Amino acid sequence: MKEVPPMNPIQELVINFQELAAQVPEILRPFIVMLAGAVPFIEGEGASVIGLVGGLNPIVAGIAAAAGNFLSVLLVVLFASRTRTAVVKHNRGRAAARNAALVPGPAGYGGSPMLEEAPPARRESKGQQRFKKWLVRFGVPGASILGPLAIPTQFTSAILIASGTSRGWVLLWQAVAIILWTTVITVSVWAALTYVVGV
């Protein structure tokens, strides 16, 4: 009788994870991957890996992961856009009220307001600093595509909206970035699992 060679630790881990995933109804697996894709730092890339290792078809895992990631970015963009609009409207109203309250002084004075001290700025993380450099250097398309290397797409989209970029432009380039990175990771992990690990 032929003896079966022992599995390496990675094969064992993948098979154990697939057995665990098999306990979840098959119809719910893509939704779990979609939910994982909505989580910052996991995003479409990590969620597609979870789906692949869990035994999902690579196409289903990639689409579900990218959809979850994009839906979370869409919610962030809509919320950040409304917040930015409210803040800008509020600041314009305050500036108009302040200018209306100025009383002209003696000749040549011009009634200029007193300078207000700005509150100290919160220190930015290295990822945010790197992203802002990319935004200046490559614009919204480049920053969106390179952004996932520094910070999650949800944070990237919030920064872009806060800087005044239109919602449509942010959503377009975030969709391109999500599809690109999720596809690259899904194909790479699928190839590694198939040809290197042998699962």
Coordinates of N, CA, C and O in Angstrom, one line a residue:
M1 N 0.8 -1.2 0.0 CA 0.0 0.0 0.0 C 0.9 1.2 0.0 O 1.9 1.3 0.7
K2 N 0.5 2.2 -0.8 CA 1.3 3.5 -1.0 C 1.0 4.4 0.2 O -0.2 4.7 0.5
E3 N 2.1 4.9 0.8 CA 1.9 5.8 2.0 C 1.7 7.3 1.5 O 2.4 7.7 0.6
V4 N 0.8 8.0 2.1 CA 0.5 9.4 1.7 C 1.5 10.3 2.4 O 1.8 10.2 3.6
P5 N 2.2 11.2 1.6 CA 3.2 12.0 2.2 C 2.5 13.0 3.2 O 1.4 13.4 3.0
P6 N 3.2 13.4 4.2 CA 2.7 14.3 5.2 C 2.5 15.7 4.6 O 3.2 16.1 3.7
M7 N 1.5 16.4 5.1 CA 1.2 17.8 4.6 C 2.2 18.8 5.2 O 2.6 18.6 6.4
N8 N 2.5 19.8 4.5 CA 3.3 20.9 5.1 C 2.4 21.8 5.9 O 1.2 21.7 5.8
P9 N 2.9 22.6 6.8 CA 2.1 23.4 7.7 C 1.1 24.3 7.0 O 0.0 24.5 7.5
I10 N 1.5 24.8 5.9 CA 0.6 25.7 5.2 C -0.6 25.0 4.6 O -1.8 25.4 4.7
Q11 N -0.3 23.8 4.0 CA -1.4 23.0 3.5 C -2.4 22.6 4.6 O -3.6 22.6 4.5
E12 N -1.8 22.3 5.8 CA -2.6 21.9 6.9 C -3.5 23.0 7.4 O -4.7 22.9 7.6
L13 N -2.9 24.2 7.4 CA -3.7 25.4 7.8 C -4.8 25.7 6.9 O -6.0 26.0 7.3
V14 N -4.5 25.7 5.6 CA -5.6 25.9 4.6 C -6.7 24.9 4.6 O -7.9 25.3 4.6
I15 N -6.3 23.7 4.8 CA -7.4 22.6 4.8 C -8.2 22.8 6.1 O -9.4 22.6 6.1
N16 N -7.6 23.1 7.2 CA -8.3 23.3 8.5 C -9.3 24.5 8.3 O -10.4 24.4 8.8
F17 N -8.8 25.6 7.7 CA -9.7 26.7 7.5 C -10.8 26.4 6.5 O -12.0 26.8 6.8
Q18 N -10.6 25.6 5.5 CA -11.6 25.2 4.6 C -12.7 24.3 5.3 O -13.9 24.5 5.0
E19 N -12.2 23.5 6.2 CA -13.2 22.7 7.0 C -14.0 23.5 7.9 O -15.2 23.3 8.0
L20 N -13.4 24.6 8.5 CA -14.2 25.5 9.3 C -15.2 26.3 8.4 O -16.3 26.5 8.8
A21 N -14.7 26.8 7.3 CA -15.6 27.5 6.4 C -16.8 26.7 5.8 O -17.8 27.2 5.5
A22 N -16.5 25.3 5.7 CA -17.6 24.4 5.2 C -18.7 24.3 6.1 O -19.8 23.9 5.7
Q23 N -18.6 24.8 7.4 CA -19.7 24.7 8.3 C -20.6 25.9 8.1 O -21.8 25.9 8.6
V24 N -20.2 26.9 7.4 CA -21.1 28.0 7.0 C -21.9 27.7 5.8 O -21.3 27.2 4.8
P25 N -23.2 27.9 5.7 CA -23.9 27.6 4.5 C -23.3 28.3 3.3 O -22.8 29.5 3.3
E26 N -23.2 27.6 2.2 CA -22.5 28.1 1.0 C -23.0 29.4 0.5 O -22.3 30.2 0.0
I27 N -24.3 29.6 0.6 CA -24.9 30.9 0.1 C -24.4 32.1 0.9 O -24.4 33.2 0.4
L28 N -24.0 31.9 2.2 CA -23.6 33.0 3.0 C -22.1 33.3 2.9 O -21.7 34.4 3.3
R29 N -21.3 32.5 2.3 CA -19.9 32.7 2.3 C -19.5 34.0 1.5 O -18.7 34.7 2.0
P30 N -20.1 34.2 0.3 CA -19.8 35.5 -0.4 C -20.1 36.7 0.5 O -19.4 37.7 0.4
F31 N -21.2 36.7 1.2 CA -21.6 37.8 2.1 C -20.6 38.0 3.2 O -20.4 39.2 3.6
I32 N -20.1 37.0 3.7 CA -19.1 37.1 4.8 C -17.8 37.7 4.2 O -17.2 38.6 4.8
V33 N -17.4 37.3 3.0 CA -16.3 37.9 2.3 C -16.6 39.4 2.0 O -15.7 40.3 2.2
M34 N -17.8 39.7 1.6 CA -18.2 41.1 1.4 C -18.1 41.9 2.6 O -17.6 43.1 2.6
L35 N -18.6 41.4 3.8 CA -18.4 42.1 5.0 C -17.0 42.3 5.4 O -16.6 43.4 5.9
A36 N -16.2 41.3 5.2 CA -14.7 41.5 5.5 C -14.1 42.5 4.6 O -13.2 43.3 5.1
G37 N -14.6 42.7 3.4 CA -14.0 43.7 2.5 C -14.4 45.1 2.9 O -13.7 46.0 2.5
A38 N -15.4 45.2 3.7 CA -15.8 46.6 4.2 C -15.0 47.0 5.4 O -15.1 48.2 5.7
V39 N -14.2 46.2 5.9 CA -13.4 46.5 7.1 C -12.1 47.2 6.7 O -11.3 46.6 5.9
P40 N -11.8 48.4 7.2 CA -10.5 49.0 6.9 C -9.3 48.1 7.3 O -9.4 47.4 8.3
F41 N -8.3 48.1 6.6 CA -7.1 47.3 6.7 C -7.2 45.9 6.2 O -6.3 45.3 5.9
I42 N -8.5 45.4 6.1 CA -8.7 44.1 5.5 C -9.0 44.3 4.0 O -8.4 43.8 3.1
E43 N -10.0 45.1 3.8 CA -10.4 45.6 2.5 C -10.6 44.5 1.5 O -10.7 43.3 1.8
G44 N -10.7 44.8 0.2 CA -10.9 43.8 -0.9 C -9.8 42.8 -1.0 O -10.0 41.6 -1.2
E45 N -8.6 43.3 -0.8 CA -7.4 42.4 -0.9 C -7.4 41.3 0.1 O -7.3 40.1 -0.2
G46 N -7.6 41.7 1.4 CA -7.6 40.7 2.5 C -8.8 39.8 2.4 O -8.7 38.6 2.7
A47 N -9.9 40.4 2.1 CA -11.2 39.6 2.0 C -11.1 38.6 0.9 O -11.6 37.5 1.1
S48 N -10.5 38.9 -0.2 CA -10.4 37.9 -1.3 C -9.5 36.8 -0.9 O -9.8 35.6 -1.2
V49 N -8.5 37.0 -0.1 CA -7.6 36.0 0.4 C -8.4 35.1 1.4 O -8.4 33.8 1.3
I50 N -9.2 35.7 2.2 CA -10.1 34.9 3.2 C -11.0 34.0 2.4 O -11.2 32.8 2.7
G51 N -11.6 34.6 1.3 CA -12.6 33.8 0.5 C -11.9 32.7 -0.2 O -12.4 31.5 -0.3
L52 N -10.7 32.9 -0.8 CA -9.9 31.9 -1.5 C -9.5 30.8 -0.6 O -9.7 29.6 -0.9
V53 N -8.9 31.2 0.6 CA -8.5 30.1 1.5 C -9.7 29.4 2.1 O -9.6 28.2 2.4
G54 N -10.8 30.0 2.2 CA -12.0 29.4 2.6 C -12.7 28.5 1.6 O -13.7 27.8 1.9
G55 N -12.1 28.4 0.4 CA -12.6 27.5 -0.6 C -13.6 28.1 -1.6 O -14.1 27.4 -2.5
L56 N -13.8 29.4 -1.6 CA -14.6 30.1 -2.6 C -13.9 30.1 -4.0 O -12.7 30.1 -4.1
N57 N -14.7 30.1 -5.0 CA -14.2 30.3 -6.4 C -13.5 31.6 -6.4 O -14.0 32.6 -5.9
P58 N -12.4 31.7 -7.1 CA -11.6 33.0 -7.1 C -12.4 34.2 -7.7 O -12.3 35.3 -7.2
I59 N -13.2 33.9 -8.7 CA -14.0 35.0 -9.3 C -15.0 35.5 -8.3 O -15.2 36.7 -8.1
V60 N -15.7 34.6 -7.6 CA -16.7 35.0 -6.6 C -16.1 35.7 -5.4 O -16.6 36.7 -4.9
A61 N -14.9 35.2 -5.0 CA -14.2 35.8 -3.8 C -13.8 37.2 -4.2 O -14.0 38.1 -3.4
G62 N -13.2 37.4 -5.4 CA -12.8 38.7 -5.8 C -13.9 39.7 -6.0 O -13.8 40.9 -5.5
I63 N -15.0 39.3 -6.6 CA -16.1 40.2 -6.8 C -16.8 40.6 -5.4 O -17.1 41.7 -5.2
A64 N -17.0 39.6 -4.6 CA -17.6 39.9 -3.3 C -16.7 40.8 -2.4 O -17.2 41.7 -1.8
A65 N -15.4 40.5 -2.5 CA -14.5 41.4 -1.7 C -14.4 42.8 -2.2 O -14.5 43.8 -1.4
A66 N -14.4 42.9 -3.5 CA -14.3 44.3 -4.1 C -15.6 45.0 -3.9 O -15.6 46.2 -3.6
A67 N -16.8 44.3 -4.0 CA -18.1 44.9 -3.7 C -18.2 45.4 -2.3 O -18.6 46.6 -2.0
G68 N -17.8 44.6 -1.3 CA -17.8 45.1 0.1 C -16.9 46.3 0.3 O -17.3 47.2 1.0
N69 N -15.7 46.3 -0.3 CA -14.8 47.4 -0.1 C -15.4 48.6 -0.7 O -15.4 49.7 -0.1
F70 N -15.9 48.5 -1.9 CA -16.5 49.7 -2.6 C -17.7 50.2 -1.9 O -17.9 51.5 -1.8
L71 N -18.6 49.4 -1.3 CA -19.7 49.9 -0.6 C -19.3 50.7 0.6 O -19.9 51.7 0.9
S72 N -18.3 50.2 1.3 CA -17.8 51.0 2.5 C -17.2 52.3 2.1 O -17.4 53.3 2.7
V73 N -16.5 52.3 0.9 CA -16.0 53.6 0.4 C -17.1 54.5 0.0 O -17.0 55.7 0.3
L74 N -18.1 54.0 -0.6 CA -19.3 54.8 -1.0 C -19.9 55.5 0.2 O -20.2 56.7 0.2
L75 N -20.1 54.7 1.3 CA -20.7 55.3 2.5 C -19.8 56.4 3.1 O -20.3 57.4 3.5
V76 N -18.5 56.1 3.1 CA -17.5 57.1 3.6 C -17.6 58.4 2.8 O -17.6 59.5 3.3
V77 N -17.6 58.2 1.5 CA -17.7 59.4 0.6 C -18.9 60.2 0.8 O -18.9 61.4 0.9
L78 N -20.1 59.5 0.9 CA -21.3 60.3 1.1 C -21.3 61.0 2.4 O -21.7 62.1 2.5
F79 N -20.9 60.3 3.5 CA -20.8 60.9 4.8 C -19.8 62.1 4.8 O -20.1 63.2 5.3
A80 N -18.6 61.9 4.3 CA -17.6 62.9 4.3 C -18.0 64.1 3.5 O -17.7 65.3 3.8
S81 N -18.7 63.9 2.3 CA -19.1 65.0 1.5 C -20.2 65.8 2.2 O -20.1 67.1 2.1
R82 N -21.1 65.2 2.8 CA -22.1 65.9 3.6 C -21.5 66.7 4.7 O -21.9 67.9 5.0
T83 N -20.6 66.1 5.4 CA -19.9 66.8 6.5 C -19.1 68.0 6.0 O -19.2 69.1 6.6
R84 N -18.4 67.8 4.9 CA -17.6 68.9 4.3 C -18.5 70.1 3.9 O -18.2 71.2 4.1
T85 N -19.6 69.7 3.2 CA -20.6 70.8 2.8 C -21.1 71.5 4.0 O -21.2 72.8 4.0
A86 N -21.5 70.8 5.1 CA -22.0 71.5 6.3 C -20.9 72.4 6.9 O -21.2 73.5 7.3
V87 N -19.7 71.9 7.0 CA -18.6 72.7 7.6 C -18.3 74.0 6.8 O -18.1 75.1 7.3
V88 N -18.2 73.8 5.4 CA -17.9 74.9 4.6 C -19.1 76.0 4.7 O -18.8 77.2 4.8
K89 N -20.3 75.5 4.7 CA -21.5 76.4 4.8 C -21.4 77.2 6.1 O -21.7 78.4 6.2
H90 N -21.1 76.4 7.2 CA -21.0 77.0 8.5 C -19.9 78.1 8.6 O -20.1 79.2 9.1
N91 N -18.8 77.8 8.0 CA -17.6 78.7 8.0 C -17.9 79.9 7.2 O -17.6 81.0 7.6
R92 N -18.6 79.8 6.1 CA -19.0 80.9 5.2 C -20.0 81.8 6.0 O -19.9 83.0 5.9
G93 N -20.9 81.2 6.7 CA -21.9 82.0 7.5 C -21.2 82.7 8.6 O -21.5 83.9 8.9
R94 N -20.3 82.1 9.3 CA -19.5 82.8 10.3 C -18.7 83.9 9.8 O -18.6 85.0 10.4
A95 N -18.0 83.7 8.7 CA -17.2 84.8 8.1 C -18.1 85.9 7.6 O -17.7 87.1 7.9
A96 N -19.3 85.7 7.1 CA -20.2 86.7 6.7 C -20.7 87.5 7.9 O -20.8 88.7 7.8
A97 N -21.0 86.8 8.9 CA -21.5 87.5 10.1 C -20.4 88.3 10.8 O -20.7 89.4 11.2
R98 N -19.2 87.8 10.8 CA -18.1 88.6 11.3 C -17.8 89.8 10.5 O -17.6 90.9 11.1
N99 N -17.9 89.7 9.2 CA -17.6 90.9 8.3 C -18.7 91.9 8.5 O -18.5 93.1 8.4
A100 N -20.0 91.5 8.7 CA -21.1 92.4 8.8 C -21.0 93.1 10.2 O -21.5 94.2 10.3
A101 N -20.4 92.5 11.2 CA -20.3 93.1 12.5 C -19.2 94.1 12.6 O -19.0 94.8 13.6
L102 N -18.3 94.2 11.6 CA -17.2 95.1 11.7 C -17.7 96.5 11.6 O -18.5 96.9 10.8
V103 N -17.2 97.3 12.5 CA -17.5 98.7 12.6 C -16.4 99.5 12.0 O -15.2 99.3 12.4
P104 N -16.6 100.3 11.0 CA -15.5 101.1 10.4 C -14.8 102.0 11.5 O -15.5 102.6 12.3
G105 N -13.5 102.0 11.5 CA -12.8 102.8 12.5 C -12.4 104.1 11.9 O -13.0 104.5 10.9
P106 N -11.4 104.7 12.4 CA -11.0 106.0 11.9 C -10.5 105.8 10.5 O -10.2 104.7 10.0
A107 N -10.3 106.9 9.8 CA -9.9 106.9 8.4 C -8.6 106.1 8.2 O -7.7 106.2 9.0
G108 N -8.6 105.2 7.2 CA -7.5 104.4 6.9 C -7.4 103.1 7.7 O -6.6 102.3 7.5
Y109 N -8.3 103.0 8.7 CA -8.3 101.8 9.5 C -8.9 100.6 8.8 O -8.3 99.5 8.8
G110 N -10.0 100.7 8.1 CA -10.6 99.6 7.3 C -11.4 98.6 8.1 O -11.9 97.7 7.6
G111 N -11.4 98.7 9.4 CA -12.2 97.8 10.2 C -11.8 96.3 10.1 O -12.6 95.4 10.0
S112 N -10.5 96.0 10.1 CA -10.1 94.6 10.0 C -10.3 93.9 11.3 O -10.2 94.5 12.4
P113 N -10.7 92.6 11.2 CA -11.0 91.9 12.4 C -9.7 91.5 13.1 O -8.6 91.5 12.6
M114 N -9.8 91.1 14.4 CA -8.7 90.7 15.2 C -8.3 89.3 14.7 O -9.1 88.5 14.3
L115 N -7.0 89.0 14.7 CA -6.6 87.7 14.3 C -6.9 86.7 15.4 O -6.6 86.9 16.5
E116 N -7.4 85.5 15.0 CA -7.7 84.5 15.9 C -6.6 83.4 15.8 O -6.1 83.1 14.8
E117 N -6.2 82.9 17.0 CA -5.2 81.9 17.0 C -5.8 80.6 16.5 O -6.9 80.2 17.0
A118 N -5.1 79.9 15.6 CA -5.6 78.6 15.2 C -5.3 77.5 16.2 O -4.2 77.6 16.8
P119 N -6.2 76.6 16.4 CA -5.9 75.5 17.4 C -4.7 74.7 16.8 O -4.5 74.6 15.6
P120 N -3.9 74.1 17.7 CA -2.8 73.3 17.2 C -3.2 72.1 16.4 O -4.2 71.5 16.8
A121 N -2.6 71.9 15.3 CA -3.0 70.8 14.4 C -2.5 69.5 15.0 O -1.5 69.3 15.6
R122 N -3.4 68.5 14.7 CA -3.1 67.1 15.1 C -2.0 66.6 14.2 O -2.0 66.8 13.0
R123 N -1.0 65.8 14.8 CA 0.1 65.3 14.0 C -0.4 64.2 13.1 O -1.2 63.3 13.5
E124 N 0.0 64.2 11.8 CA -0.4 63.2 10.8 C 0.4 62.0 10.9 O 1.6 62.1 11.2
S125 N -0.2 60.9 10.6 CA 0.6 59.6 10.6 C 1.5 59.6 9.4 O 1.3 60.4 8.4
K126 N 2.5 58.7 9.4 CA 3.4 58.6 8.2 C 2.7 58.2 7.0 O 3.0 58.7 5.9
G127 N 1.6 57.3 7.1 CA 0.8 56.9 6.0 C 0.1 58.1 5.4 O 0.0 58.2 4.2
Q128 N -0.5 59.0 6.2 CA -1.2 60.1 5.7 C -0.2 61.1 5.0 O -0.6 61.7 4.0
Q129 N 1.0 61.3 5.6 CA 1.9 62.2 5.0 C 2.4 61.6 3.6 O 2.4 62.4 2.7
R130 N 2.6 60.3 3.5 CA 3.0 59.7 2.3 C 1.9 59.9 1.2 O 2.1 60.2 0.1
F131 N 0.6 59.6 1.7 CA -0.5 59.8 0.8 C -0.6 61.2 0.2 O -0.9 61.4 -1.0
K132 N -0.5 62.2 1.1 CA -0.6 63.6 0.7 C 0.5 63.9 -0.3 O 0.3 64.7 -1.3
K133 N 1.7 63.4 -0.2 CA 2.8 63.6 -1.2 C 2.4 63.0 -2.5 O 2.6 63.6 -3.5
W134 N 1.8 61.8 -2.5 CA 1.3 61.2 -3.7 C 0.2 62.0 -4.4 O 0.2 62.1 -5.6
L135 N -0.7 62.6 -3.6 CA -1.8 63.4 -4.1 C -1.2 64.6 -4.8 O -1.7 64.9 -5.9
V136 N -0.2 65.2 -4.2 CA 0.4 66.4 -4.9 C 1.1 66.0 -6.1 O 1.0 66.6 -7.2
R137 N 1.8 64.9 -6.1 CA 2.7 64.5 -7.2 C 1.9 63.9 -8.3 O 2.2 64.1 -9.5
F138 N 0.9 63.0 -8.0 CA 0.3 62.2 -9.1 C -1.2 62.5 -9.3 O -1.9 62.0 -10.1
G139 N -1.8 63.4 -8.4 CA -3.2 63.8 -8.6 C -4.1 62.7 -8.0 O -3.6 61.7 -7.4
V140 N -5.4 62.8 -8.2 CA -6.4 61.9 -7.6 C -6.2 60.5 -8.2 O -6.2 59.5 -7.4
P141 N -6.0 60.3 -9.5 CA -5.8 58.9 -10.0 C -4.6 58.2 -9.4 O -4.8 57.1 -8.9
G142 N -3.5 58.9 -9.4 CA -2.3 58.2 -8.8 C -2.4 58.0 -7.3 O -2.0 56.9 -6.8
A143 N -2.9 59.0 -6.6 CA -3.1 58.8 -5.1 C -4.1 57.7 -4.8 O -3.9 57.0 -3.9
S144 N -5.1 57.6 -5.6 CA -6.1 56.5 -5.4 C -5.5 55.1 -5.6 O -5.7 54.2 -4.9
I145 N -4.7 55.0 -6.7 CA -4.1 53.7 -7.0 C -3.0 53.4 -6.1 O -2.9 52.2 -5.6
L146 N -2.2 54.4 -5.7 CA -1.1 54.1 -4.8 C -1.5 54.1 -3.3 O -0.8 53.6 -2.4
G147 N -2.6 54.8 -3.0 CA -3.1 54.9 -1.6 C -3.1 53.7 -0.8 O -2.7 53.7 0.4
P148 N -3.6 52.6 -1.3 CA -3.7 51.3 -0.5 C -2.4 50.8 0.0 O -2.3 50.0 0.9
L149 N -1.3 51.3 -0.6 CA 0.0 50.9 -0.1 C 0.4 51.6 1.2 O 1.2 51.2 1.9
A150 N -0.3 52.7 1.5 CA 0.0 53.5 2.7 C -1.2 53.5 3.7 O -0.9 53.3 4.9
I151 N -2.4 53.7 3.3 CA -3.6 53.7 4.2 C -4.8 53.1 3.5 O -4.8 52.9 2.3
P152 N -5.8 52.6 4.3 CA -7.0 52.0 3.7 C -7.7 52.9 2.8 O -7.7 54.2 2.9
T153 N -8.4 52.3 1.8 CA -9.2 53.1 0.8 C -10.2 54.0 1.5 O -10.6 55.1 0.9
Q154 N -10.8 53.6 2.6 CA -11.8 54.4 3.3 C -11.2 55.7 3.7 O -11.8 56.7 3.6
F155 N -10.0 55.6 4.3 CA -9.3 56.8 4.7 C -8.9 57.7 3.6 O -9.0 58.9 3.6
T156 N -8.4 57.0 2.5 CA -8.0 57.7 1.3 C -9.2 58.6 0.7 O -9.0 59.7 0.4
S157 N -10.3 57.9 0.6 CA -11.5 58.7 0.1 C -11.9 59.8 1.0 O -12.3 60.9 0.5
A158 N -11.8 59.6 2.3 CA -12.2 60.7 3.2 C -11.2 61.9 3.1 O -11.7 63.1 3.1
I159 N -9.9 61.6 2.9 CA -9.0 62.7 2.7 C -9.2 63.4 1.4 O -9.2 64.7 1.3
L160 N -9.5 62.7 0.4 CA -9.8 63.3 -0.9 C -11.0 64.2 -0.9 O -11.0 65.3 -1.4
I161 N -12.1 63.7 -0.2 CA -13.3 64.5 -0.1 C -13.0 65.7 0.7 O -13.5 66.8 0.4
A162 N -12.3 65.6 1.8 CA -12.0 66.7 2.7 C -11.2 67.8 2.0 O -11.3 69.0 2.3
S163 N -10.4 67.4 1.0 CA -9.6 68.3 0.2 C -10.4 69.0 -0.8 O -9.8 69.9 -1.5
G164 N -11.6 68.6 -1.0 CA -12.5 69.3 -2.0 C -12.7 68.6 -3.3 O -13.3 69.2 -4.2
T165 N -12.2 67.4 -3.5 CA -12.3 66.6 -4.7 C -13.8 66.2 -4.8 O -14.4 65.9 -3.8
S166 N -14.3 66.2 -6.1 CA -15.7 65.9 -6.3 C -16.0 64.4 -5.9 O -15.1 63.5 -6.1
R167 N -17.2 64.1 -5.5 CA -17.6 62.8 -5.1 C -17.4 61.8 -6.3 O -16.9 60.7 -6.1
G168 N -17.9 62.2 -7.5 CA -17.8 61.3 -8.6 C -16.4 60.9 -9.0 O -16.1 59.8 -9.3
W169 N -15.5 61.9 -8.9 CA -14.1 61.6 -9.3 C -13.4 60.7 -8.2 O -12.7 59.8 -8.6
V170 N -13.7 60.9 -7.0 CA -13.2 60.0 -5.9 C -13.8 58.6 -6.1 O -13.0 57.7 -6.0
L171 N -15.1 58.5 -6.3 CA -15.7 57.2 -6.4 C -15.1 56.4 -7.7 O -14.8 55.2 -7.6
L172 N -14.9 57.2 -8.8 CA -14.4 56.5 -10.0 C -13.0 56.0 -9.7 O -12.8 54.8 -10.0
W173 N -12.1 56.8 -9.2 CA -10.7 56.3 -9.0 C -10.6 55.3 -7.8 O -9.7 54.5 -7.9
Q174 N -11.4 55.4 -6.8 CA -11.4 54.4 -5.8 C -11.9 53.1 -6.3 O -11.3 52.0 -6.0
A175 N -12.9 53.1 -7.2 CA -13.3 51.9 -7.8 C -12.2 51.2 -8.7 O -12.0 50.0 -8.6
V176 N -11.5 52.1 -9.4 CA -10.4 51.6 -10.2 C -9.4 50.9 -9.3 O -8.9 49.8 -9.6
A177 N -9.0 51.6 -8.3 CA -8.0 51.1 -7.3 C -8.4 49.8 -6.7 O -7.6 48.9 -6.6
I178 N -9.7 49.8 -6.2 CA -10.2 48.6 -5.6 C -10.2 47.4 -6.5 O -9.7 46.3 -6.2
I179 N -10.7 47.6 -7.7 CA -10.7 46.5 -8.7 C -9.3 46.0 -9.1 O -9.0 44.8 -9.1
L180 N -8.4 47.0 -9.3 CA -7.0 46.7 -9.6 C -6.3 45.9 -8.5 O -5.8 44.8 -8.8
W181 N -6.3 46.4 -7.3 CA -5.6 45.7 -6.2 C -6.3 44.4 -5.8 O -5.6 43.4 -5.5
T182 N -7.6 44.3 -5.8 CA -8.3 43.1 -5.5 C -8.0 42.0 -6.5 O -7.7 40.8 -6.2
T183 N -8.0 42.4 -7.8 CA -7.7 41.5 -8.9 C -6.2 40.9 -8.8 O -6.0 39.7 -8.9
V184 N -5.3 41.8 -8.6 CA -3.9 41.4 -8.5 C -3.7 40.5 -7.3 O -3.0 39.4 -7.5
I185 N -4.2 40.8 -6.2 CA -4.1 39.9 -5.0 C -4.8 38.6 -5.2 O -4.3 37.5 -4.8
T186 N -6.0 38.6 -5.7 CA -6.8 37.4 -5.9 C -6.1 36.5 -6.8 O -5.9 35.3 -6.5
V187 N -5.6 37.0 -8.0 CA -4.9 36.1 -8.9 C -3.6 35.6 -8.3 O -3.3 34.4 -8.5
S188 N -2.9 36.4 -7.6 CA -1.6 36.0 -7.0 C -1.8 34.9 -6.0 O -1.1 33.9 -6.0
V189 N -2.8 35.1 -5.1 CA -3.0 34.1 -4.0 C -3.6 32.8 -4.6 O -3.2 31.7 -4.2
W190 N -4.5 33.0 -5.6 CA -5.0 31.8 -6.3 C -3.9 31.0 -6.9 O -3.8 29.7 -6.7
A191 N -3.0 31.6 -7.6 CA -1.9 31.0 -8.3 C -0.9 30.3 -7.2 O -0.5 29.2 -7.4
A192 N -0.7 31.0 -6.1 CA 0.2 30.5 -5.0 C -0.5 29.3 -4.4 O 0.2 28.3 -4.2
L193 N -1.8 29.3 -4.1 CA -2.5 28.2 -3.5 C -2.5 27.0 -4.5 O -2.4 25.8 -4.0
T194 N -2.7 27.3 -5.7 CA -2.8 26.2 -6.7 C -1.5 25.6 -7.1 O -1.4 24.3 -7.1
Y195 N -0.5 26.4 -7.4 CA 0.7 25.9 -7.9 C 1.9 25.7 -6.9 O 2.8 24.9 -7.1
V196 N 1.8 26.5 -5.8 CA 2.9 26.4 -4.8 C 2.5 25.5 -3.7 O 3.2 24.6 -3.3
V197 N 1.4 25.8 -3.1 CA 0.9 25.1 -1.9 C 0.3 23.8 -2.3 O 0.4 22.8 -1.6
G198 N -0.4 23.8 -3.4 CA -1.0 22.5 -3.9 C -2.3 22.2 -3.3 O -2.6 21.0 -3.0
V199 N -3.1 23.2 -2.9 CA -4.4 23.0 -2.3 C -5.5 23.3 -3.3 O -5.5 24.2 -4.1

